[in-house]
Short mmCIF file of C-alpha atoms in Angstrom, two decimals:
data_model
loop_
_atom_site.label_atom_id
_atom_site.label_comp_id
_atom_site.label_asym_id
_atom_site.label_seq_id
_atom_site.Cartn_x
_atom_site.Cartn_y
_atom_site.Cartn_z
CA MET L 1 -48.61 -56.15 59.79
CA ARG L 2 -51.96 -56.26 58.13
CA ASN L 3 -51.69 -52.77 56.76
CA PRO L 4 -54.59 -52.53 54.36
CA ASP L 5 -53.98 -50.14 51.63
CA SER L 6 -56.08 -47.07 51.05
CA VAL L 7 -57.14 -47.67 47.38
CA ALA L 8 -60.40 -49.22 46.33
CA SER L 9 -59.24 -52.80 46.61
CA ARG L 10 -58.24 -52.64 50.39
CA TYR L 11 -55.85 -55.46 50.13
CA THR L 12 -53.86 -56.41 53.23
CA SER L 13 -50.11 -57.30 53.17
CA LEU L 14 -51.10 -60.97 52.72
CA ALA L 15 -53.65 -60.38 50.09
CA TRP L 16 -50.91 -58.53 48.16
CA ALA L 17 -48.50 -61.49 48.69
CA ALA L 18 -51.19 -63.81 47.28
CA VAL L 19 -52.03 -61.79 44.06
CA CYS L 20 -48.46 -61.00 43.34
CA GLY L 21 -47.36 -64.68 43.57
CA CYS L 22 -44.78 -63.83 46.46
CA GLU L 23 -44.85 -67.27 47.97
CA GLU L 24 -42.15 -66.87 50.51
CA THR L 25 -43.60 -63.65 51.79
CA PHE L 26 -47.11 -65.31 51.87
CA GLU L 27 -45.80 -68.28 54.09
CA TYR L 28 -43.98 -65.97 56.36
CA LEU L 29 -46.89 -63.90 56.96
CA LEU L 30 -49.16 -66.86 57.73
CA LEU L 31 -46.65 -68.36 60.27
CA MET L 32 -46.45 -64.92 62.04
CA GLY L 33 -50.28 -64.99 62.46
CA HIS L 34 -51.47 -62.34 59.92
CA ASP L 35 -55.00 -63.89 59.77
CA ASP L 36 -55.20 -65.45 63.15
CA GLU L 37 -57.27 -62.72 64.66
CA GLU L 38 -59.05 -61.36 61.53
CA LEU L 39 -59.28 -62.95 58.21
CA SER L 40 -58.18 -60.97 55.21
CA LYS L 41 -60.97 -59.65 52.84
CA ASP L 42 -60.83 -56.93 50.19
CA SER L 43 -63.40 -54.34 49.50
CA GLU L 44 -65.63 -56.81 47.75
CA LYS L 45 -65.21 -59.28 50.65
CA ASN L 46 -63.01 -61.59 48.64
CA THR L 47 -61.19 -64.01 50.81
CA ILE L 48 -57.71 -65.08 50.20
CA LEU L 49 -58.78 -68.25 48.55
CA CYS L 50 -61.04 -66.33 46.17
CA LEU L 51 -58.14 -64.08 45.26
CA LEU L 52 -55.86 -66.84 44.51
CA ALA L 53 -58.42 -68.54 42.44
CA ASP L 54 -59.01 -65.48 40.34
CA VAL L 55 -55.28 -65.38 39.22
CA SER L 56 -55.16 -66.28 35.43
CA SER L 57 -51.25 -66.34 34.86
CA PRO L 58 -50.12 -69.89 33.83
CA THR L 59 -46.71 -69.14 35.03
CA ALA L 60 -47.98 -68.30 38.61
CA ALA L 61 -50.47 -71.35 38.81
CA SER L 62 -48.33 -73.80 40.64
CA ALA L 63 -47.37 -71.12 43.34
CA GLN L 64 -50.99 -69.99 43.70
CA MET L 65 -52.15 -73.50 44.27
CA ARG L 66 -49.29 -74.03 46.94
CA MET L 67 -50.35 -70.74 48.69
CA ALA L 68 -54.06 -71.90 48.57
CA ARG L 69 -53.19 -75.25 50.13
CA LEU L 70 -51.17 -73.47 52.74
CA TYR L 71 -54.08 -71.12 53.67
CA PHE L 72 -56.60 -73.94 53.54
CA ASP L 73 -54.61 -75.95 56.12
CA ARG L 74 -54.88 -72.94 58.53
CA PHE L 75 -58.36 -71.86 57.77
CA PRO L 76 -60.30 -74.89 56.02
CA PHE L 77 -63.48 -73.34 57.00
CA THR L 78 -63.19 -70.59 54.38
CA ILE L 79 -63.25 -72.73 51.51
CA ASP L 80 -66.82 -71.97 50.43
CA TRP L 81 -66.86 -68.48 51.64
CA SER L 82 -68.29 -66.18 49.03
CA ASN L 83 -67.74 -62.55 48.08
CA MET L 84 -70.31 -59.88 48.01
CA HIS L 85 -71.53 -61.22 44.74
CA GLY L 86 -72.03 -64.72 46.00
CA LYS L 87 -68.95 -65.94 44.13
CA THR L 88 -66.64 -68.60 45.89
CA ALA L 89 -63.00 -69.62 44.98
CA MET L 90 -64.63 -72.40 42.92
CA HIS L 91 -66.60 -70.02 40.69
CA ASN L 92 -63.32 -67.72 40.30
CA ALA L 93 -61.31 -70.82 39.19
CA ALA L 94 -63.93 -72.17 36.90
CA LEU L 95 -64.25 -68.73 35.21
CA ARG L 96 -60.37 -68.63 34.77
CA GLY L 97 -60.26 -72.01 33.48
CA SER L 98 -57.98 -73.16 36.19
CA ASP L 99 -58.43 -76.81 35.97
CA ASP L 100 -55.90 -77.77 38.36
CA PHE L 101 -57.07 -75.38 40.83
CA VAL L 102 -60.73 -76.74 40.39
CA ARG L 103 -59.59 -80.16 41.09
CA MET L 104 -57.71 -79.22 44.08
CA LEU L 105 -60.69 -77.52 45.51
CA CYS L 106 -62.79 -80.62 44.67
CA ASP L 107 -60.23 -82.76 46.55
CA LEU L 108 -60.42 -80.38 49.53
CA GLY L 109 -64.23 -80.77 49.81
CA ALA L 110 -65.47 -77.45 48.01
CA ASP L 111 -69.26 -77.29 47.02
CA ILE L 112 -69.28 -77.47 43.32
CA ASP L 113 -72.92 -76.53 43.03
CA LEU L 114 -73.11 -73.40 45.14
CA PRO L 115 -74.81 -70.68 43.08
CA ASP L 116 -73.78 -67.00 43.28
CA LEU L 117 -76.45 -64.29 43.72
CA GLN L 118 -77.60 -64.65 40.02
CA GLY L 119 -78.04 -68.24 40.43
CA ASN L 120 -74.99 -69.15 38.37
CA SER L 121 -73.02 -72.09 39.35
CA PRO L 122 -69.42 -72.77 38.75
CA LEU L 123 -70.46 -74.97 35.79
CA HIS L 124 -72.26 -71.88 34.32
CA TYR L 125 -69.01 -69.85 34.23
CA ALA L 126 -66.83 -72.60 32.80
CA SER L 127 -69.46 -73.19 29.89
CA ALA L 128 -69.82 -69.50 29.31
CA TRP L 129 -66.10 -69.09 28.94
CA GLY L 130 -65.37 -72.19 26.82
CA HIS L 131 -63.30 -73.82 29.47
CA ILE L 132 -63.82 -77.43 28.31
CA PRO L 133 -61.41 -79.13 30.69
CA VAL L 134 -63.23 -77.43 33.64
CA VAL L 135 -66.59 -78.37 32.26
CA LEU L 136 -65.55 -82.00 32.08
CA THR L 137 -63.93 -82.08 35.38
CA LEU L 138 -67.14 -80.51 37.31
CA ILE L 139 -69.35 -83.05 35.70
CA GLU L 140 -66.92 -85.89 36.30
CA ARG L 141 -66.89 -84.60 40.03
CA GLY L 142 -70.79 -84.98 40.09
CA CYS L 143 -72.06 -81.57 39.70
CA ASN L 144 -75.81 -80.65 38.65
CA PHE L 145 -75.44 -80.09 35.06
CA ASN L 146 -79.23 -79.29 35.01
CA ALA L 147 -78.96 -76.52 37.54
CA LYS L 148 -80.72 -73.44 36.53
CA ASN L 149 -79.96 -69.90 37.28
CA ASN L 150 -82.37 -67.13 38.50
CA ASP L 151 -83.45 -66.60 34.94
CA GLY L 152 -84.01 -70.16 34.18
CA PHE L 153 -80.98 -70.94 32.06
CA THR L 154 -78.63 -73.99 32.33
CA ALA L 155 -75.04 -74.14 31.64
CA SER L 156 -75.72 -75.59 28.22
CA ASP L 157 -77.53 -72.43 27.37
CA TYR L 158 -74.49 -70.40 27.89
CA ALA L 159 -72.21 -72.56 25.91
CA TYR L 160 -69.29 -70.49 24.43
CA SER L 161 -69.23 -72.39 21.28
CA ASN L 162 -70.74 -75.64 19.60
CA ASN L 163 -67.46 -77.46 20.80
CA THR L 164 -68.25 -76.47 24.36
CA TYR L 165 -71.82 -77.32 24.03
CA GLU L 166 -71.28 -80.93 22.54
CA ALA L 167 -68.51 -81.54 25.22
CA LEU L 168 -70.94 -80.59 27.91
CA GLN L 169 -73.84 -82.59 26.43
CA ASP L 170 -71.50 -85.87 25.95
CA ALA L 171 -70.32 -85.52 29.42
CA ALA L 172 -73.60 -85.21 31.08
CA ARG L 173 -74.93 -88.16 28.94
CA ASN L 174 -71.94 -90.32 29.89
CA ARG L 175 -72.29 -89.40 33.48
CA PHE L 176 -76.03 -90.33 33.14
CA GLU L 177 -75.40 -93.74 31.79
CA ALA L 178 -72.77 -94.42 34.33
CA ASN L 179 -75.13 -93.53 37.07
CA LYS L 180 -77.81 -95.62 35.70
CA GLN L 181 -75.57 -98.78 35.44
CA SER L 182 -74.32 -98.11 39.16
CA ARG L 183 -78.08 -98.04 40.39
CA ALA L 184 -78.74 -101.18 38.27
CA VAL L 185 -75.82 -102.99 39.99
CA ALA L 186 -77.04 -101.65 43.56
CA GLN L 187 -80.50 -102.90 42.86
CA GLN L 188 -79.24 -106.24 41.82
CA GLN L 189 -76.93 -106.64 44.87
CA ALA L 190 -80.03 -105.67 47.12
CA ARG L 191 -82.08 -108.32 45.48
CA ARG L 192 -79.38 -110.88 45.89
CA ALA L 193 -78.99 -110.03 49.64
CA GLU L 194 -82.79 -110.14 50.14
CA ARG L 195 -82.89 -113.51 48.21
CA TYR L 196 -80.21 -115.12 50.34
CA GLY L 197 -81.45 -114.33 53.59
CA GLY L 198 -79.84 -110.75 54.05
CA GLY L 199 -76.55 -111.92 55.62
CA ALA L 200 -73.79 -109.53 56.29
CA ASP L 201 -72.25 -110.28 52.80
CA GLY L 202 -75.71 -110.93 51.07
CA ARG L 203 -74.75 -114.38 50.34
CA ARG L 204 -75.99 -116.55 53.38
CA PRO L 205 -76.66 -120.07 52.05
CA LEU L 206 -80.23 -121.17 52.02
CA GLY L 207 -81.80 -123.98 53.66
CA VAL L 208 -83.38 -126.78 51.65
CA ALA L 209 -86.93 -124.99 51.80
CA GLY L 210 -85.44 -121.93 50.49
CA ILE L 211 -83.84 -123.79 47.59
CA ARG L 212 -87.23 -125.23 46.57
CA ARG L 213 -88.81 -121.95 46.60
CA LEU L 214 -86.27 -120.47 44.22
CA ARG L 215 -86.42 -123.44 41.88
CA SER L 216 -90.26 -123.10 41.69
CA GLY L 217 -89.87 -119.79 40.19
CA SER L 218 -91.34 -117.81 43.09
CA ALA L 219 -88.58 -115.34 43.71
CA THR L 220 -89.26 -111.89 42.71
CA THR L 221 -87.55 -110.42 39.68
CA SER L 222 -86.12 -106.96 38.69
CA ALA L 223 -87.46 -103.55 39.63
CA SER L 224 -87.85 -100.77 37.36
CA ASP L 225 -84.81 -99.15 35.97
CA SER L 226 -86.40 -95.56 35.84
CA THR L 227 -84.32 -92.73 36.87
CA ASP L 228 -84.59 -89.11 37.70
CA TYR L 229 -82.99 -88.11 34.59
CA GLU L 230 -85.23 -85.53 32.92
CA GLY L 231 -83.84 -83.67 29.80
CA ALA L 232 -80.26 -83.67 30.92
CA VAL L 233 -79.22 -83.59 27.30
CA SER L 234 -80.82 -80.81 25.45
CA THR L 235 -81.58 -81.04 21.85
CA SER L 236 -81.25 -77.36 21.25
CA ALA L 237 -77.98 -75.81 20.03
CA PRO L 238 -76.30 -73.10 22.26
CA GLY L 239 -77.63 -69.58 21.69
CA SER L 240 -80.75 -71.06 19.76
CA SER L 241 -83.93 -68.95 18.98
CA GLN L 242 -85.70 -70.13 22.00
CA PHE L 243 -83.85 -67.51 24.08
CA SER L 244 -84.78 -63.95 23.07
CA GLY L 245 -82.74 -62.46 25.82
CA HIS L 246 -79.44 -60.48 24.87
CA SER L 247 -76.26 -59.62 26.73
CA SER L 248 -76.67 -56.35 28.86
CA SER L 249 -73.75 -53.87 29.35
CA GLY L 250 -72.48 -55.84 32.39
CA SER L 251 -72.34 -59.27 30.59
CA LEU L 252 -69.25 -61.26 30.21
CA PRO L 253 -67.07 -59.73 27.69
CA ARG L 254 -66.76 -62.56 25.43
CA PRO L 255 -67.54 -63.16 21.81
CA PRO L 256 -70.67 -64.73 20.85
CA PRO L 257 -71.44 -68.27 20.13
CA SER L 258 -70.09 -69.44 16.77
CA ASN L 259 -73.52 -69.56 14.97
CA GLY L 260 -73.62 -65.82 15.44
CA THR L 261 -76.65 -65.44 17.88
CA GLN L 262 -76.24 -63.90 21.23
CA SER L 263 -76.38 -66.00 24.51
CA PRO L 264 -78.99 -65.30 27.22
CA LYS L 265 -77.97 -62.64 29.73
CA CYS L 266 -77.18 -63.21 33.35
CA ILE L 267 -73.47 -64.14 33.88
CA VAL L 268 -71.61 -60.84 34.73
CA ARG L 269 -68.35 -60.02 35.87
CA GLU L 270 -67.94 -57.69 38.70
#
């Protein structure tokens, strides 16, 4: 039933059903136990989820997501499995610009910050290919927008265009401000709980002596609002002169940024 083909890809029957969008065949093979004894992987160690995430056809998107959910329900532990290049289903979906697929993987608990073997996160790929909706989704879901790859470059350094760069920077700035406000609220609630005696709801009534102490001004005041935010919003434009590297022969086959300069190397398509 597995019947792996003899060509370079080494697809099993289930893998072919996945990449060809044959949803009924895919479901039938799953129900018949196709992957129960041995999980399908191609010659580059791509799992079924990796293959489904790598399909870029908009017409097949809904079917791919349904098949991915069927496979996850049966084999949930494979959601973060990577191929021989360290790329997971999340990397492939981000590279293809499949925002709905990315959101589904996030909802299923996929790790959005796992790097590939070159240190590139899904955000690196989404930024490099100019997939702004995916960039916004990843930042909204809490990815590390300051993560650097093995060559020391962040996702902003790979921005496909000025629009991509500005969208990433704005989203990062907005998330930082939201996190800052959340921390301030949490600190305020903690101080209130301590002030009122640390009851279960943080609002236990004080005795007379406690009220006198508060009225005398002896209560402690706010703590520092300092954060761990360090340079999340870059001041340099994408592809600026501070990066002297250029694309190698294995770099992503994409146009250079709109300002005419070349992006740093590192992200490659296998």
